[in-house]
PDB file of C-alpha atoms in Angstrom:
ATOM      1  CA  UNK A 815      99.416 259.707  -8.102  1.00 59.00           C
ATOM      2  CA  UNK A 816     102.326 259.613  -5.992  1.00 59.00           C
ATOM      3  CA  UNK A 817     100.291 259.736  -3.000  1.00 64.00           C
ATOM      4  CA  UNK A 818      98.659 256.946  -3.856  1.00 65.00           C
ATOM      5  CA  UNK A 819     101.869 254.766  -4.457  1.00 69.00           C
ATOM      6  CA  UNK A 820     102.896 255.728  -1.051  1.00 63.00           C
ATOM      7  CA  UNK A 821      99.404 254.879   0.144  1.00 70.00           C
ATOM      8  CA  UNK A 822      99.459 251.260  -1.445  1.00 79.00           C
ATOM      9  CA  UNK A 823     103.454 250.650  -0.308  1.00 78.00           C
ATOM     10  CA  UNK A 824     102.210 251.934   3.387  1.00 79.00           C
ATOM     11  CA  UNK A 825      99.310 248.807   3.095  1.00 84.00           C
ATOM     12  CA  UNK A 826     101.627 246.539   1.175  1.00 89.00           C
ATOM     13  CA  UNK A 827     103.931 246.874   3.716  1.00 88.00           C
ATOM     14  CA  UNK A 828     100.957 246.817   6.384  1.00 86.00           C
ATOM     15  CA  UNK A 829      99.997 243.251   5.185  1.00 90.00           C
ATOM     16  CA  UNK A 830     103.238 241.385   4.837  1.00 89.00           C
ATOM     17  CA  UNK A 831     103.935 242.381   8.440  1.00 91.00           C
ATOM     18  CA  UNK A 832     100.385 241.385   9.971  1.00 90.00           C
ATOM     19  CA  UNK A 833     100.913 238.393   8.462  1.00 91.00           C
ATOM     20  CA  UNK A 834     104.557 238.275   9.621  1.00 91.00           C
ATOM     21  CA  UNK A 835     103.008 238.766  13.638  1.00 89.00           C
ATOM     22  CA  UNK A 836     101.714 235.401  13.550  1.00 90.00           C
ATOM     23  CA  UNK A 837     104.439 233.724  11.802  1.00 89.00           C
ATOM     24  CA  UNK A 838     107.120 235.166  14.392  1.00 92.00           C
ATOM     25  CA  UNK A 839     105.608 237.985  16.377  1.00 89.00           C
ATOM     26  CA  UNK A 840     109.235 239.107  17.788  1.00 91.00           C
ATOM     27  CA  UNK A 841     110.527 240.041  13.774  1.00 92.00           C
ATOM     28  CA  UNK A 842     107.026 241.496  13.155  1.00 90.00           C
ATOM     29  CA  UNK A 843     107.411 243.737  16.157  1.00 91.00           C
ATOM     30  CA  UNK A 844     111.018 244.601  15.396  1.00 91.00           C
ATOM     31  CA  UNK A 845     110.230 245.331  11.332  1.00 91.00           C
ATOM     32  CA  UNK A 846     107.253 247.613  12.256  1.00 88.00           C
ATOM     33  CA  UNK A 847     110.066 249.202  15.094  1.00 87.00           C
ATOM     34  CA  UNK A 848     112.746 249.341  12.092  1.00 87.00           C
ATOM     35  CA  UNK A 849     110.528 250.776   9.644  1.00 86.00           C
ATOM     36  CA  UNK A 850     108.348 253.176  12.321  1.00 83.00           C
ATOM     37  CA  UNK A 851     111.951 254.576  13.232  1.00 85.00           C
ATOM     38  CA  UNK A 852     113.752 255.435  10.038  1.00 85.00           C
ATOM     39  CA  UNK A 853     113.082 258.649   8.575  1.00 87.00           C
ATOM     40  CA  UNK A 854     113.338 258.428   4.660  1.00 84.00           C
ATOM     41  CA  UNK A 855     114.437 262.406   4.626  1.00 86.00           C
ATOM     42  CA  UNK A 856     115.776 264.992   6.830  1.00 88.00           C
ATOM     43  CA  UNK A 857     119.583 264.563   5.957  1.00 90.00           C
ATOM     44  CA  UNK A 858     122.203 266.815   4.615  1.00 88.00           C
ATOM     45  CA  UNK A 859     124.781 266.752   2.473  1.00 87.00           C
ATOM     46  CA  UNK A 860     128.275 267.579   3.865  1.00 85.00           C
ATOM     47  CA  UNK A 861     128.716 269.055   0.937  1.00 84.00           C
ATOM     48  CA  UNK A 862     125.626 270.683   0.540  1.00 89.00           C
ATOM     49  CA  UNK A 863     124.713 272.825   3.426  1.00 90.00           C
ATOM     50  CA  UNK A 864     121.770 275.059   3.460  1.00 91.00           C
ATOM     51  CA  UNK A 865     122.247 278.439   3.351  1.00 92.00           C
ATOM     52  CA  UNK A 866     120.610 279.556   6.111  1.00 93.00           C
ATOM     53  CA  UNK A 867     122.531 277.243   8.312  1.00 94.00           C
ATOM     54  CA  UNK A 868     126.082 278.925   6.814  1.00 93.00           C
ATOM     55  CA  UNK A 869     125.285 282.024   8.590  1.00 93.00           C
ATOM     56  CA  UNK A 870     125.913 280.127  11.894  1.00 96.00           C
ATOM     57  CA  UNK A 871     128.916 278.509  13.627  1.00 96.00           C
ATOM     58  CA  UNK A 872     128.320 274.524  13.568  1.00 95.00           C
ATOM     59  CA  UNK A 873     129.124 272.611  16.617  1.00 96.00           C
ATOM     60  CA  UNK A 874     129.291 269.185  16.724  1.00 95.00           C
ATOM     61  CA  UNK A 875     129.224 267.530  20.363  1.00 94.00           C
ATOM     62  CA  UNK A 876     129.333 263.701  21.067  1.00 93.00           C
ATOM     63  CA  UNK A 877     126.968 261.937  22.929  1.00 91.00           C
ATOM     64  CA  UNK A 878     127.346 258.102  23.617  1.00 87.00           C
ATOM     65  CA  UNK A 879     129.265 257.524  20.110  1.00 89.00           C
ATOM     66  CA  UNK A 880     126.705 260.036  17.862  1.00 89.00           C
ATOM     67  CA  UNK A 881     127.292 262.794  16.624  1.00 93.00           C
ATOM     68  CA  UNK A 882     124.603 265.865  17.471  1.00 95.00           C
ATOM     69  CA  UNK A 883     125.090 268.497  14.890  1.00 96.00           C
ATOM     70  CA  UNK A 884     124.213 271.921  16.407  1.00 97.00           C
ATOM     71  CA  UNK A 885     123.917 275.313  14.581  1.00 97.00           C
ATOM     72  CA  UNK A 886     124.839 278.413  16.934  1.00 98.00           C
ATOM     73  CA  UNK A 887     123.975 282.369  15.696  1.00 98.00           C
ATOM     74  CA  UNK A 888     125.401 283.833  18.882  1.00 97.00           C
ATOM     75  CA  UNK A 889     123.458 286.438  20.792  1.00 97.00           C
ATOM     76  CA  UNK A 890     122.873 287.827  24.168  1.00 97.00           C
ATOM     77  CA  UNK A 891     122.809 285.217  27.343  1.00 96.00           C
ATOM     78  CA  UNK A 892     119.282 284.041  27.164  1.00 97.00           C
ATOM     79  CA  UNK A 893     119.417 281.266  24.915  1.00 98.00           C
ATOM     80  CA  UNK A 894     116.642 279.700  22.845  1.00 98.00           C
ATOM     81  CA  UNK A 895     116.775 276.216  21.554  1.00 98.00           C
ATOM     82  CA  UNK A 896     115.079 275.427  18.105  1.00 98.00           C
ATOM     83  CA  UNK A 897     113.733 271.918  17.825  1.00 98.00           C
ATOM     84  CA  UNK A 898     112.886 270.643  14.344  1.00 97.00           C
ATOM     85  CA  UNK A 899     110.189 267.911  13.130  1.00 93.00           C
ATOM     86  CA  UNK A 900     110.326 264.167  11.697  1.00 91.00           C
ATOM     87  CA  UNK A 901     112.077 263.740   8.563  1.00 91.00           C
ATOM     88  CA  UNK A 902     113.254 267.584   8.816  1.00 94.00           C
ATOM     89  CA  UNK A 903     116.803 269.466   9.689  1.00 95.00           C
ATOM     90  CA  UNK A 904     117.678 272.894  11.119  1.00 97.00           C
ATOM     91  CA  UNK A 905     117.628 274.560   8.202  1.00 96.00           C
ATOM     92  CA  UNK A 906     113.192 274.065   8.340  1.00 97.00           C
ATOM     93  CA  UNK A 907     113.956 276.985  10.967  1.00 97.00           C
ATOM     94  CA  UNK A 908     114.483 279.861   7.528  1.00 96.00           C
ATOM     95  CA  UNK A 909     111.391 281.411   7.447  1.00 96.00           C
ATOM     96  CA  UNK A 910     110.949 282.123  10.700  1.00 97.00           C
ATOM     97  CA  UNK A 911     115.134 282.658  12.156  1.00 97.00           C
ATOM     98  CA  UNK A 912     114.964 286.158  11.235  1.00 96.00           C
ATOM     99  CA  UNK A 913     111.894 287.162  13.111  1.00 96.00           C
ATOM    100  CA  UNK A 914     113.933 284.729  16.174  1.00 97.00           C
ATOM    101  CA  UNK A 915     116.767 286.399  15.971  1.00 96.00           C
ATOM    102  CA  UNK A 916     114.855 290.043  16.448  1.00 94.00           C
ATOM    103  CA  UNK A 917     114.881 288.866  20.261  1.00 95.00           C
ATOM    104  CA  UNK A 918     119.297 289.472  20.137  1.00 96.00           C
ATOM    105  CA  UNK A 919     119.045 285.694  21.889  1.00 98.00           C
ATOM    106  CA  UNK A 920     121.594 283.517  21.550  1.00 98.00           C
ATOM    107  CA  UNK A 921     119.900 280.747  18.569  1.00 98.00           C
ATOM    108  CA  UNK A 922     120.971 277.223  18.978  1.00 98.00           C
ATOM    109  CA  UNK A 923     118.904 274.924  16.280  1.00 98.00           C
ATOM    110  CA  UNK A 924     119.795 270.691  17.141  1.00 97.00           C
ATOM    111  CA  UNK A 925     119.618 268.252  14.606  1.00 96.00           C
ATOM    112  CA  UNK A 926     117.290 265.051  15.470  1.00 95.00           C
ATOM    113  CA  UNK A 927     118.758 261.745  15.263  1.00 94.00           C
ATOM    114  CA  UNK A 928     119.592 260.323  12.148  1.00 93.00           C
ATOM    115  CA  UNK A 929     118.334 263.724  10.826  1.00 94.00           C
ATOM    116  CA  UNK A 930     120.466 266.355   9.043  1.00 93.00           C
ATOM    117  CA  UNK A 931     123.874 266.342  10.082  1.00 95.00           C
ATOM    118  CA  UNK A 932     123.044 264.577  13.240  1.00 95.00           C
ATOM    119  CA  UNK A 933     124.395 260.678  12.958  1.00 92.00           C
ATOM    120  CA  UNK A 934     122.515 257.467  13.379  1.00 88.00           C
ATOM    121  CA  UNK A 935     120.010 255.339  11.513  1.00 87.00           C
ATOM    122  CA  UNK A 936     116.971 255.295  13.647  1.00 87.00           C
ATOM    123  CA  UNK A 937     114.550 258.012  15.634  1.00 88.00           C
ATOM    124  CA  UNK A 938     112.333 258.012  18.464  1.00 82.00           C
ATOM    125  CA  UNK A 939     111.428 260.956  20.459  1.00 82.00           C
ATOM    126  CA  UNK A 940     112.680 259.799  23.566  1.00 82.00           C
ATOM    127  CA  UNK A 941     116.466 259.768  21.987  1.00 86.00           C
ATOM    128  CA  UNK A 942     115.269 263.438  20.680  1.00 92.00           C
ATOM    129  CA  UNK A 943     114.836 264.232  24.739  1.00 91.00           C
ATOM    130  CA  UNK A 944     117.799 263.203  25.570  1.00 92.00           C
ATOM    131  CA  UNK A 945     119.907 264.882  22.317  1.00 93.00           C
ATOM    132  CA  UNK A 946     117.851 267.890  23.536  1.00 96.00           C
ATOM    133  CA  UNK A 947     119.327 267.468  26.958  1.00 96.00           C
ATOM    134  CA  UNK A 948     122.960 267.088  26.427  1.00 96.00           C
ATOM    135  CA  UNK A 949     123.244 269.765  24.413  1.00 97.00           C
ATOM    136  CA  UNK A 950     120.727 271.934  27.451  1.00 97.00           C
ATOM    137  CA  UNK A 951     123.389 270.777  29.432  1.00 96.00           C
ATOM    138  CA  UNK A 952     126.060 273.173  27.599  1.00 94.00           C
ATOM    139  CA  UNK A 953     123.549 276.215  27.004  1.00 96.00           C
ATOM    140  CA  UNK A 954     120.855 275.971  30.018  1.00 95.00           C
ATOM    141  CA  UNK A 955     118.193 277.154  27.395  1.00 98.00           C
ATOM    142  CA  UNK A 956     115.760 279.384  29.027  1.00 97.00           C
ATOM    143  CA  UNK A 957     113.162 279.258  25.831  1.00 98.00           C
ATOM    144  CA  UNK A 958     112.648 276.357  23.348  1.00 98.00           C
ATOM    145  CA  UNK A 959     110.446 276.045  20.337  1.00 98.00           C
ATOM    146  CA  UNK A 960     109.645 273.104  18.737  1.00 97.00           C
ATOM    147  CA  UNK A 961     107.403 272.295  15.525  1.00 97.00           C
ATOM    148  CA  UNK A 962     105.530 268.653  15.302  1.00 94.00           C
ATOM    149  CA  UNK A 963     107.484 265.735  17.354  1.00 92.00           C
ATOM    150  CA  UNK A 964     110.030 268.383  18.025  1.00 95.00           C
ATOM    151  CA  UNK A 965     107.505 269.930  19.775  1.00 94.00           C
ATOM    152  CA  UNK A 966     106.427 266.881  21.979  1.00 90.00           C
ATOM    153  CA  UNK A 967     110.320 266.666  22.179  1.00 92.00           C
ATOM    154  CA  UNK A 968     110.100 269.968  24.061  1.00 93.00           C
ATOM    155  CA  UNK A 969     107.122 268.996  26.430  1.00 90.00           C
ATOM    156  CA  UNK A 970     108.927 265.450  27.040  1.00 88.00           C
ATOM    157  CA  UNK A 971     112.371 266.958  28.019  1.00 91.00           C
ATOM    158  CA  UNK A 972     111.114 269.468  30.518  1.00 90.00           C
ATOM    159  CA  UNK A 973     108.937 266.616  31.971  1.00 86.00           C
ATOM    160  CA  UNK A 974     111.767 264.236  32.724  1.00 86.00           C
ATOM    161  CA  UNK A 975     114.539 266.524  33.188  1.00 90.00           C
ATOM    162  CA  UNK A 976     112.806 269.287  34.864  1.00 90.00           C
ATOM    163  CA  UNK A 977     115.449 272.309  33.525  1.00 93.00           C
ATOM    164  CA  UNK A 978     114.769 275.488  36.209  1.00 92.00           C
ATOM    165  CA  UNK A 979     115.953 277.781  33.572  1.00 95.00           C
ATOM    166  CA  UNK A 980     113.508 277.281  31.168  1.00 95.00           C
ATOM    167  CA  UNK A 981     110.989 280.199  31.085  1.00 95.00           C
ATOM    168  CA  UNK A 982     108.932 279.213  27.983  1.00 96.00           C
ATOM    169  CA  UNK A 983     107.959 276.709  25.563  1.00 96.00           C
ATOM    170  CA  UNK A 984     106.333 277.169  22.186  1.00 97.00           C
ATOM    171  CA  UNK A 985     104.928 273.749  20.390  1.00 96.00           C
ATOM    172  CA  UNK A 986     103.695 274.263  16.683  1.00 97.00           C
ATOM    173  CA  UNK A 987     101.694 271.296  15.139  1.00 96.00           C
ATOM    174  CA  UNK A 988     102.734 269.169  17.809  1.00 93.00           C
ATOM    175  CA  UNK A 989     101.223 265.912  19.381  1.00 90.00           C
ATOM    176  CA  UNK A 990     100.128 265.437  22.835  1.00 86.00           C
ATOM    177  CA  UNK A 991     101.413 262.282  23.635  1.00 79.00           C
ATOM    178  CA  UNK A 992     102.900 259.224  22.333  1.00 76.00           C
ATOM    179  CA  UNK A 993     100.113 256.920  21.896  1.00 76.00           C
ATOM    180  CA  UNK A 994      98.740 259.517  18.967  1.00 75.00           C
ATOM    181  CA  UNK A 995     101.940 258.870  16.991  1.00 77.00           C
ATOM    182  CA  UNK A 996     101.714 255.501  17.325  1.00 77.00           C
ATOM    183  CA  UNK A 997      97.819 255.502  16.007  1.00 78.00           C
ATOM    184  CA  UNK A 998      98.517 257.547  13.187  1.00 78.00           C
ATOM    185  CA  UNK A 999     101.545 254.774  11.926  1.00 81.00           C
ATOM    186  CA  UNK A1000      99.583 251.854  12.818  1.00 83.00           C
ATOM    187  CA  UNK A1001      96.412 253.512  10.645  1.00 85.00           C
ATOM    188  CA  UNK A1002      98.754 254.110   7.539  1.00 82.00           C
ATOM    189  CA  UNK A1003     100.454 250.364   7.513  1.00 86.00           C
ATOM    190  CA  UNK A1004      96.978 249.339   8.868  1.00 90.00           C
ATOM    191  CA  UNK A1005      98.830 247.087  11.401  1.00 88.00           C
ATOM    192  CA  UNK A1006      96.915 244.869  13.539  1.00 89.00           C
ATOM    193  CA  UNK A1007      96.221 245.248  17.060  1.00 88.00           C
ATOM    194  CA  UNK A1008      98.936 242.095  17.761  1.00 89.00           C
ATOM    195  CA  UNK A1009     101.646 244.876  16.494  1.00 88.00           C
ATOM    196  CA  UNK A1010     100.284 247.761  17.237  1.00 85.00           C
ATOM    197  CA  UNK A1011     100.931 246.336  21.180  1.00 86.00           C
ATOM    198  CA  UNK A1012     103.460 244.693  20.790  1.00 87.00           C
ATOM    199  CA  UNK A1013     105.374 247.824  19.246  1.00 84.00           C
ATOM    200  CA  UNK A1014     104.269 249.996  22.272  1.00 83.00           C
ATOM    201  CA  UNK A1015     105.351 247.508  24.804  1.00 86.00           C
ATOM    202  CA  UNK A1016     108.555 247.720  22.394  1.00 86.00           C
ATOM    203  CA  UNK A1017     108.737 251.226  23.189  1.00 82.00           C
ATOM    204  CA  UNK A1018     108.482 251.265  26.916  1.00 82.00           C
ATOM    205  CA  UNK A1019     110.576 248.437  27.497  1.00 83.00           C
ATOM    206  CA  UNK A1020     113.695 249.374  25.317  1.00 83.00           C
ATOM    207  CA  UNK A1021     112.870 253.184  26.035  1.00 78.00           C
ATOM    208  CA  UNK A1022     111.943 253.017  29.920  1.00 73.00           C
ATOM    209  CA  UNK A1023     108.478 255.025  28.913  1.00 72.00           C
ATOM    210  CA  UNK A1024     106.211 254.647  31.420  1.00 67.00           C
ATOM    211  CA  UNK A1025     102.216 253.963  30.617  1.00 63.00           C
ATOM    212  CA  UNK A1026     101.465 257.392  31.497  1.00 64.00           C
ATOM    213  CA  UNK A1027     104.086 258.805  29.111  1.00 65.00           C
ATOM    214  CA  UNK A1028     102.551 256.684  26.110  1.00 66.00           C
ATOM    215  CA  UNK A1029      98.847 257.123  26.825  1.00 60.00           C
ATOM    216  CA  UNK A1030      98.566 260.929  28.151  1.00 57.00           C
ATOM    217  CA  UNK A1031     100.285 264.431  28.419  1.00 58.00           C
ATOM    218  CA  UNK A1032     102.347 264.588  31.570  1.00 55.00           C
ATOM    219  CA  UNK A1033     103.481 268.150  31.494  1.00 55.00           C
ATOM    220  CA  UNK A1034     101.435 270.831  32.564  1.00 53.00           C
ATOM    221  CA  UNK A1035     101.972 274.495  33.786  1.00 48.00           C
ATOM    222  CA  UNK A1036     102.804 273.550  37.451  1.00 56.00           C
ATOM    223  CA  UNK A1037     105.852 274.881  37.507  1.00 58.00           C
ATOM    224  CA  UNK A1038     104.702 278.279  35.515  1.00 78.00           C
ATOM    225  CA  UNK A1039     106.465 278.032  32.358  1.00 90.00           C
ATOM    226  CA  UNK A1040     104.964 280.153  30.117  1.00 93.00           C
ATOM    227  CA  UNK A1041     103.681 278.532  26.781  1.00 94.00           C
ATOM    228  CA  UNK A1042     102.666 279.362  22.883  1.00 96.00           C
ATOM    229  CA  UNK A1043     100.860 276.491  21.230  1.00 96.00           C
ATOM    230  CA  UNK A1044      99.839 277.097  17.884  1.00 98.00           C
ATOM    231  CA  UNK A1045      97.946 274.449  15.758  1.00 97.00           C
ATOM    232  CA  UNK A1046      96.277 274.519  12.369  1.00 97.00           C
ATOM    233  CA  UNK A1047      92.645 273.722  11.977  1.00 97.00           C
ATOM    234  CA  UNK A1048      93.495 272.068   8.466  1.00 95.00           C
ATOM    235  CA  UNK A1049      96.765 270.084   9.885  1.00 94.00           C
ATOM    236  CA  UNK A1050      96.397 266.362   7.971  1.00 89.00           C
ATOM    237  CA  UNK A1051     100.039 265.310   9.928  1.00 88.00           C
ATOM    238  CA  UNK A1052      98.719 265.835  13.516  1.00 90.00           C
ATOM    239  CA  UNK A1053      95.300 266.277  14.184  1.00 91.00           C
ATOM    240  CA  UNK A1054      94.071 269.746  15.992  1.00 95.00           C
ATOM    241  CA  UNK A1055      92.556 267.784  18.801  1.00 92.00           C
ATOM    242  CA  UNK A1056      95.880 266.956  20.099  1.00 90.00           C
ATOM    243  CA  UNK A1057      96.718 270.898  20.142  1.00 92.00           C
ATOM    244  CA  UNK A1058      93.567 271.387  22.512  1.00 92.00           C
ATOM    245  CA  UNK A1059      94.617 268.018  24.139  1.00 89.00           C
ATOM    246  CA  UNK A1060      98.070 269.884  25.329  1.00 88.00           C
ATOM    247  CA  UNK A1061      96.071 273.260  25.853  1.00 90.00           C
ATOM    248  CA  UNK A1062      93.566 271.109  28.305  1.00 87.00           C
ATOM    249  CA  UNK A1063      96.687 270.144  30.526  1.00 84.00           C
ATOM    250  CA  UNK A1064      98.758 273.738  29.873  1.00 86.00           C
ATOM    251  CA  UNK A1065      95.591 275.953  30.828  1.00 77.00           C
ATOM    252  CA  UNK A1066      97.702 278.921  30.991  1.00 80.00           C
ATOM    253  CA  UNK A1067      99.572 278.637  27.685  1.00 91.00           C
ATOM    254  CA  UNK A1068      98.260 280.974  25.063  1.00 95.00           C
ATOM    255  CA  UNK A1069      96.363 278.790  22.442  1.00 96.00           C
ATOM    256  CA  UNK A1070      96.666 280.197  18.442  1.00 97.00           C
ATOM    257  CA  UNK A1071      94.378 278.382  16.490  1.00 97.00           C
ATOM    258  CA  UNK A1072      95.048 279.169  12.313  1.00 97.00           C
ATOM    259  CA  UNK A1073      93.940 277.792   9.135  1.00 96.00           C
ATOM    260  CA  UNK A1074      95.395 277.195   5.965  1.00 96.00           C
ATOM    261  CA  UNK A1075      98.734 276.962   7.019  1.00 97.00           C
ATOM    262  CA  UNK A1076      98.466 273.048   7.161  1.00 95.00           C
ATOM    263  CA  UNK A1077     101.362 270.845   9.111  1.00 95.00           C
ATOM    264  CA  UNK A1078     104.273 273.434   8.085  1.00 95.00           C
ATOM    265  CA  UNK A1079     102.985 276.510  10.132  1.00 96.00           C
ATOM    266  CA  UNK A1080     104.742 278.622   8.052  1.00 96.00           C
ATOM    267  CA  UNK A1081     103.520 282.212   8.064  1.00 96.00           C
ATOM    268  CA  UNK A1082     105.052 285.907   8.954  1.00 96.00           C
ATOM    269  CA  UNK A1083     102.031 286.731  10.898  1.00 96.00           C
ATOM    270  CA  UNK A1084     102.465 283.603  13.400  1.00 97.00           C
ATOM    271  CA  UNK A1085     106.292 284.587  13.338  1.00 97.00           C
ATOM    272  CA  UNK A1086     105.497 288.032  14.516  1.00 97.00           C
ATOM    273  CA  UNK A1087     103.451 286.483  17.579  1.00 97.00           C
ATOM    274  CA  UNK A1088     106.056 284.476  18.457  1.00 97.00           C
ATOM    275  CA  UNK A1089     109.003 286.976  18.154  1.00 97.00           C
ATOM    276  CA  UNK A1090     106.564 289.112  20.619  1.00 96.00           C
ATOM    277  CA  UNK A1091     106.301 286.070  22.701  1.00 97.00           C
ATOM    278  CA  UNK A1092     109.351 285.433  23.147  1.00 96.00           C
ATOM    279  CA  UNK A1093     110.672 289.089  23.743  1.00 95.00           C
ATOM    280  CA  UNK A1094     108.264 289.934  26.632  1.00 90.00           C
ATOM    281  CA  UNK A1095     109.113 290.064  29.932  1.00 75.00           C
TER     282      UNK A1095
END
């Protein structure tokens, strides 16, 4: 039932902005932007931290006026960045930390955007690149995981900022490229094609994204990182082809295919390959 609600909002809300686009396509574009961009959970209480996320020292840093909340379990000096999903926190990181933290690594886990602890209203994966950057900028990570658009987050920041430390990159249930995530909001509002280009040319043009970053995967194993990508079979958030997408481009990335682990990718036998992962030499 309350999938259903959410389905008819989704097309309720579809419909009043398709008609919106030819009334005045510039607040149709920016309503689809506003409503594409805010995540309706992910954020935590002050006063209501996780527990997992006590066992770690939190470190705020600023970047251009916002906040990035960071979570730190200290370790060796390799450091590994953790790199949550949409409408997530750090704390989605329980389950697997203690097979992570096997490695002795130093663990830093980032907040998105207007996620957790992290300030601001509004997300977009390119901010997410940059959040992960100025925070890469205090560590030098030389491993990052991420899990759905924190995973693309990963693939994006090592495209544009091109970090020589990092060794490996592990992506869990995570998109290719941009123009999927785009697709799979336009088909839930069932937007028109008006906004559906007008909100990518929204996106480029406010986010300096260029065609090639929208439409198609731009990182690949050139520079020998070594990768993980693991995608379920059964995923109904992001669709397995975009898993063999990013294993099509990263041919020497190991590719773990499960089932019945759906979008979360939650599961102590997918932690112990990664812990291995991670560990070897």
């Amino acid at each position: 039932m309350k999938k259903l609600k959410y389905l008819l909002l989704a097309k309720s809300i579809g419909f009043y902005i398709n008609v919106l686009s030819f009334v005045s396509p510039k607040k149709a574009i920016l309503k689809a932007y506003a409503i594409f961009s805010s995540p309706r959970k992910g954020k935590i209480q002050i006063d209501a931290i996780p527990e997992v996320l006590k066992s770690a020292e939190a470190i705020a840093f600023d970047f251009e006026g916002k906040i990035i909340q960071t979570y730190l379990w200290k370790g060796s000096e390799t450091v590994l960045f953790l790199i949550h999903g949409w409408e997530s926190n750090s704390a989605r990181w329980k389950k697997a930390l203690p097979y992570i933290l096997k490695s002795g690594y130093t663990i830093v886990a980032i907040d998105a955007p207007a996620h957790g602890l992290s300030s601001g209203k509004d997300f977009n994966a390119h901010k997410y690149t940059e959040f992960i950057h100025h925070v890469a900028k205090m560590y030098n990570p030389k491993i990052l995981i991420g899990h759905s658009i924190g995973g693309k987050a990963c693939l994006h920041y090592q495209t544009i900022h091109k970090n020589s430390n990092v060794e490996k990159i592990v992506v869990l249930g995570a998109p290719s490229d941009f123009k999927a995530i785009f697709e799979n909001y336009v088909t839930l509002l069932g937007l028109n094609s008006k906004v559906n280009s007008g909100l990518i040319n929204y996106y480029k043009e406010n986010f300096n994204l260029s065609n090639k970053e929208i439409e198609g995967t731009l990182f690949s194993n050139d520079n020998k990182i070594k990768g993980l990508i693991a995608h379920d079979i059964e995923d109904k958030v992001v669709a397995f082809a975009e898993a063999e997408k990013n294993a099509k481009a990263w041919q020497e990335a190991i590719f773990i295919e499960t089932k019945g682990l759906g979008h979360s990718m939650n599961d102590e036998e997918l932690f112990e390959k990664i812990s291995a992962f991670i560990i070897e030499s």
